[in-house]
PDB file of C-alpha atoms in Angstrom:
ATOM      1  CA  MET A  17     -12.819 -11.306   6.464  1.00  0.00           C
ATOM      2  CA  ASP A  18      -9.799  -8.954   6.374  1.00  0.00           C
ATOM      3  CA  ARG A  19      -6.199 -10.240   5.121  1.00  0.00           C
ATOM      4  CA  ILE A  20      -3.359  -7.941   6.391  1.00  0.00           C
ATOM      5  CA  ASP A  21      -0.026  -9.304   5.528  1.00  0.00           C
ATOM      6  CA  VAL A  22       3.396  -8.092   5.259  1.00  0.00           C
ATOM      7  CA  HIS A  23       5.942 -10.153   3.693  1.00  0.00           C
ATOM      8  CA  GLU A  24       8.997 -10.234   1.544  1.00  0.00           C
ATOM      9  CA  THR A  25       7.900 -12.541  -1.340  1.00  0.00           C
ATOM     10  CA  PRO A  26       6.400 -10.935  -4.435  1.00  0.00           C
ATOM     11  CA  LEU A  27       2.885 -10.259  -4.758  1.00  0.00           C
ATOM     12  CA  ASP A  28       0.183 -12.408  -6.534  1.00  0.00           C
ATOM     13  CA  VAL A  29      -2.336  -9.737  -7.640  1.00  0.00           C
ATOM     14  CA  ALA A  30      -4.525 -12.359  -9.278  1.00  0.00           C
ATOM     15  CA  ALA A  31      -4.492 -14.424  -6.310  1.00  0.00           C
ATOM     16  CA  GLU A  32      -5.336 -11.459  -4.259  1.00  0.00           C
ATOM     17  CA  TYR A  33      -8.236 -10.408  -6.314  1.00  0.00           C
ATOM     18  CA  ALA A  34      -9.592 -13.912  -6.671  1.00  0.00           C
ATOM     19  CA  ALA A  35      -9.398 -14.321  -2.764  1.00  0.00           C
ATOM     20  CA  LEU A  36     -11.860 -11.113  -2.415  1.00  0.00           C
ATOM     21  CA  GLN A  37     -14.305 -12.500  -4.989  1.00  0.00           C
ATOM     22  CA  LYS A  38     -14.332 -16.269  -3.886  1.00  0.00           C
ATOM     23  CA  ALA A  39     -17.821 -17.166  -2.800  1.00  0.00           C
ATOM     24  CA  ASN A  40     -18.507 -13.522  -2.140  1.00  0.00           C
ATOM     25  CA  THR A  41     -22.204 -13.059  -3.365  1.00  0.00           C
ATOM     26  CA  ALA A  42     -22.961 -10.303  -1.160  1.00  0.00           C
ATOM     27  CA  ASP A  43     -20.782  -7.565  -2.461  1.00  0.00           C
ATOM     28  CA  GLY A  44     -21.324  -6.062  -6.062  1.00  0.00           C
ATOM     29  CA  ALA A  45     -18.301  -3.904  -6.102  1.00  0.00           C
ATOM     30  CA  CYS A  46     -14.492  -4.603  -5.740  1.00  0.00           C
ATOM     31  CA  ALA A  47     -12.015  -1.514  -5.831  1.00  0.00           C
ATOM     32  CA  MET A  48      -8.210  -2.269  -5.924  1.00  0.00           C
ATOM     33  CA  PHE A  49      -4.885  -0.388  -6.039  1.00  0.00           C
ATOM     34  CA  VAL A  50      -1.636  -1.937  -6.662  1.00  0.00           C
ATOM     35  CA  GLY A  51       1.468   0.082  -6.173  1.00  0.00           C
ATOM     36  CA  SER A  52       4.769  -0.925  -7.879  1.00  0.00           C
ATOM     37  CA  VAL A  53       8.382   0.315  -7.933  1.00  0.00           C
ATOM     38  CA  ARG A  54       8.908   3.220 -10.308  1.00  0.00           C
ATOM     39  CA  ASP A  55      12.063   4.061 -12.170  1.00  0.00           C
ATOM     40  CA  PHE A  56      12.170   7.515 -11.310  1.00  0.00           C
ATOM     41  CA  ASN A  57      11.989   9.685  -8.202  1.00  0.00           C
ATOM     42  CA  ALA A  58      12.852  13.154  -7.004  1.00  0.00           C
ATOM     43  CA  GLY A  59      14.739  13.966  -9.789  1.00  0.00           C
ATOM     44  CA  SER A  60      16.842  10.642 -10.001  1.00  0.00           C
ATOM     45  CA  ALA A  61      16.748   7.351 -11.834  1.00  0.00           C
ATOM     46  CA  VAL A  62      15.844   4.531  -9.481  1.00  0.00           C
ATOM     47  CA  GLY A  63      17.367   1.197  -9.875  1.00  0.00           C
ATOM     48  CA  GLY A  64      15.496  -0.518  -7.029  1.00  0.00           C
ATOM     49  CA  LEU A  65      14.456  -0.064  -3.465  1.00  0.00           C
ATOM     50  CA  ALA A  66      14.286  -1.757  -0.076  1.00  0.00           C
ATOM     51  CA  LEU A  67      11.521  -1.404   2.293  1.00  0.00           C
ATOM     52  CA  GLU A  68      11.996  -1.938   6.277  1.00  0.00           C
ATOM     53  CA  HIS A  69       9.302  -2.220   8.926  1.00  0.00           C
ATOM     54  CA  TYR A  70       9.046  -3.092  12.541  1.00  0.00           C
ATOM     55  CA  PRO A  71       7.205  -6.474  12.639  1.00  0.00           C
ATOM     56  CA  GLY A  72       4.314  -6.393  14.934  1.00  0.00           C
ATOM     57  CA  MET A  73       4.036  -2.568  15.137  1.00  0.00           C
ATOM     58  CA  THR A  74       3.403  -2.384  11.369  1.00  0.00           C
ATOM     59  CA  GLU A  75       0.566  -5.091  11.294  1.00  0.00           C
ATOM     60  CA  LYS A  76      -1.117  -3.457  14.279  1.00  0.00           C
ATOM     61  CA  SER A  77      -0.876   0.006  12.489  1.00  0.00           C
ATOM     62  CA  LEU A  78      -2.636  -1.548   9.276  1.00  0.00           C
ATOM     63  CA  ARG A  79      -5.241  -3.312  11.430  1.00  0.00           C
ATOM     64  CA  ALA A  80      -6.211   0.100  12.833  1.00  0.00           C
ATOM     65  CA  ILE A  81      -6.221   1.562   9.308  1.00  0.00           C
ATOM     66  CA  VAL A  82      -8.542  -1.075   7.963  1.00  0.00           C
ATOM     67  CA  ALA A  83     -10.734  -0.938  11.225  1.00  0.00           C
ATOM     68  CA  ASP A  84     -11.163   2.808  10.855  1.00  0.00           C
ATOM     69  CA  ALA A  85     -12.174   2.371   7.018  1.00  0.00           C
ATOM     70  CA  ARG A  86     -14.591  -0.422   8.274  1.00  0.00           C
ATOM     71  CA  GLY A  87     -16.252   2.402  10.673  1.00  0.00           C
ATOM     72  CA  ARG A  88     -16.696   4.610   7.843  1.00  0.00           C
ATOM     73  CA  TRP A  89     -18.162   2.493   4.937  1.00  0.00           C
ATOM     74  CA  PRO A  90     -20.069  -0.687   4.632  1.00  0.00           C
ATOM     75  CA  LEU A  91     -17.332  -3.034   3.492  1.00  0.00           C
ATOM     76  CA  GLY A  92     -17.293  -6.799   2.850  1.00  0.00           C
ATOM     77  CA  ARG A  93     -13.724  -8.046   2.452  1.00  0.00           C
ATOM     78  CA  VAL A  94     -10.372  -6.062   2.718  1.00  0.00           C
ATOM     79  CA  ASN A  95      -7.012  -7.484   1.559  1.00  0.00           C
ATOM     80  CA  LEU A  96      -3.972  -5.149   2.392  1.00  0.00           C
ATOM     81  CA  VAL A  97      -0.906  -6.814   1.484  1.00  0.00           C
ATOM     82  CA  HIS A  98       2.497  -5.132   1.792  1.00  0.00           C
ATOM     83  CA  ARG A  99       6.056  -6.249   0.590  1.00  0.00           C
ATOM     84  CA  VAL A 100       9.177  -5.489   2.523  1.00  0.00           C
ATOM     85  CA  GLY A 101      12.862  -6.280   1.538  1.00  0.00           C
ATOM     86  CA  PRO A 102      14.576  -5.680  -1.723  1.00  0.00           C
ATOM     87  CA  MET A 103      12.553  -4.946  -4.787  1.00  0.00           C
ATOM     88  CA  GLN A 104      13.280  -4.077  -8.473  1.00  0.00           C
ATOM     89  CA  VAL A 105      11.831  -1.400 -10.703  1.00  0.00           C
ATOM     90  CA  ASN A 106       8.254  -2.622 -11.688  1.00  0.00           C
ATOM     91  CA  GLU A 107       7.665  -5.233  -8.947  1.00  0.00           C
ATOM     92  CA  GLU A 108       4.591  -4.610  -7.033  1.00  0.00           C
ATOM     93  CA  ILE A 109       4.973  -3.258  -3.429  1.00  0.00           C
ATOM     94  CA  VAL A 110       1.341  -2.966  -2.145  1.00  0.00           C
ATOM     95  CA  PHE A 111      -2.009  -4.403  -2.904  1.00  0.00           C
ATOM     96  CA  VAL A 112      -5.238  -2.817  -1.336  1.00  0.00           C
ATOM     97  CA  GLY A 113      -8.410  -4.603  -2.350  1.00  0.00           C
ATOM     98  CA  VAL A 114     -11.996  -3.641  -0.987  1.00  0.00           C
ATOM     99  CA  THR A 115     -15.369  -5.243  -1.547  1.00  0.00           C
ATOM    100  CA  SER A 116     -18.789  -3.580  -0.637  1.00  0.00           C
ATOM    101  CA  PRO A 117     -22.201  -3.707  -1.874  1.00  0.00           C
ATOM    102  CA  HIS A 118     -21.652  -0.394  -3.598  1.00  0.00           C
ATOM    103  CA  ARG A 119     -18.955   1.100  -5.669  1.00  0.00           C
ATOM    104  CA  GLN A 120     -18.806   4.331  -4.032  1.00  0.00           C
ATOM    105  CA  ALA A 121     -18.015   2.926  -0.748  1.00  0.00           C
ATOM    106  CA  ALA A 122     -15.364   0.547  -2.249  1.00  0.00           C
ATOM    107  CA  PHE A 123     -13.540   3.384  -4.185  1.00  0.00           C
ATOM    108  CA  ALA A 124     -13.634   5.709  -1.167  1.00  0.00           C
ATOM    109  CA  ALA A 125     -12.442   3.079   1.225  1.00  0.00           C
ATOM    110  CA  CYS A 126      -9.667   1.833  -1.073  1.00  0.00           C
ATOM    111  CA  GLN A 127      -8.337   5.351  -1.542  1.00  0.00           C
ATOM    112  CA  TYR A 128      -8.580   6.116   2.220  1.00  0.00           C
ATOM    113  CA  ILE A 129      -6.748   3.032   3.137  1.00  0.00           C
ATOM    114  CA  MET A 130      -3.811   4.007   0.737  1.00  0.00           C
ATOM    115  CA  ASP A 131      -3.773   7.752   2.001  1.00  0.00           C
ATOM    116  CA  ARG A 132      -3.726   6.596   5.593  1.00  0.00           C
ATOM    117  CA  LEU A 133      -0.946   3.884   4.831  1.00  0.00           C
ATOM    118  CA  LYS A 134       1.288   6.273   3.096  1.00  0.00           C
ATOM    119  CA  THR A 135       1.235   8.783   5.962  1.00  0.00           C
ATOM    120  CA  GLU A 136       0.996   6.534   9.048  1.00  0.00           C
ATOM    121  CA  ALA A 137       2.140   2.944   8.416  1.00  0.00           C
ATOM    122  CA  PRO A 138       5.700   2.436  10.000  1.00  0.00           C
ATOM    123  CA  PHE A 139       7.576   1.476   6.536  1.00  0.00           C
ATOM    124  CA  TRP A 140      10.978   2.998   5.826  1.00  0.00           C
ATOM    125  CA  LYS A 141      12.002   3.053   2.007  1.00  0.00           C
ATOM    126  CA  CYS A 142      15.576   3.163   0.836  1.00  0.00           C
ATOM    127  CA  GLU A 143      16.152   3.723  -3.088  1.00  0.00           C
ATOM    128  CA  THR A 144      19.032   2.752  -4.914  1.00  0.00           C
ATOM    129  CA  VAL A 145      19.638   5.992  -7.236  1.00  0.00           C
ATOM    130  CA  ARG A 146      21.554   6.026 -10.566  1.00  0.00           C
ATOM    131  CA  ARG A 147      23.767   9.068 -10.949  1.00  0.00           C
ATOM    132  CA  ALA A 148      24.462  10.730 -14.288  1.00  0.00           C
ATOM    133  CA  CYS A 149      27.943   9.368 -13.956  1.00  0.00           C
ATOM    134  CA  GLY A 150      26.764   5.856 -13.563  1.00  0.00           C
ATOM    135  CA  ALA A 151      27.602   5.517 -10.048  1.00  0.00           C
ATOM    136  CA  GLU A 152      24.712   4.080  -7.606  1.00  0.00           C
ATOM    137  CA  GLU A 153      23.938   5.429  -4.101  1.00  0.00           C
ATOM    138  CA  GLU A 154      21.356   4.755  -1.644  1.00  0.00           C
ATOM    139  CA  ARG A 155      19.001   7.271  -0.195  1.00  0.00           C
ATOM    140  CA  TRP A 156      16.260   7.165   2.470  1.00  0.00           C
ATOM    141  CA  VAL A 157      12.904   8.584   0.839  1.00  0.00           C
ATOM    142  CA  GLU A 158      11.401  11.347   3.061  1.00  0.00           C
ATOM    143  CA  ALA A 159       7.734  11.832   3.711  1.00  0.00           C
ATOM    144  CA  ARG A 160       5.933  13.896   1.160  1.00  0.00           C
ATOM    145  CA  ALA A 161       3.705  16.974   1.858  1.00  0.00           C
ATOM    146  CA  SER A 162       1.141  15.877  -0.932  1.00  0.00           C
ATOM    147  CA  ASP A 163       0.720  12.507   0.890  1.00  0.00           C
ATOM    148  CA  GLN A 164      -0.265  14.525   4.027  1.00  0.00           C
ATOM    149  CA  ALA A 165      -2.675  16.774   1.827  1.00  0.00           C
ATOM    150  CA  GLU A 166      -4.438  13.858   0.503  1.00  0.00           C
ATOM    151  CA  LEU A 167      -5.043  12.386   3.950  1.00  0.00           C
ATOM    152  CA  GLU A 168      -6.369  15.704   5.186  1.00  0.00           C
ATOM    153  CA  LYS A 169      -9.051  15.667   2.698  1.00  0.00           C
ATOM    154  CA  TRP A 170     -10.765  12.882   4.889  1.00  0.00           C
ATOM    155  CA  ALA A 171     -10.872  14.939   7.981  1.00  0.00           C
TER     156      ALA A 171
END
């Protein structure tokens, strides 16, 4: 019932949604989140980014996050798909889709999964930033206190 996948190819958001809904008559609610590469972060123009992960460990972490969400809410299907590798601005990075008999559970579980993913999943993000002079450089993206604060709301 869960689809957890980490890969380098572009995400197909329509196909992910269709998979959540296909022959699913038990769930009346579907909540989704799609994250994409922004063109601006931490005061700099962003030209793209690359995500790295530790195969095996990453998927194990994502499975644990989904299992915990299932323990909190009545969920039908969960699709958690995350890209790694190089990406350009506006390309999708992550898809989280959750179905449930009721909308409140679907909304909450979707947000919870993203909040956990942002703070706990072993991904490393390196942005290509453009300086005012036109030069490009790479920088590793640090964890944000605001992401941790969002996670603490679930405690």
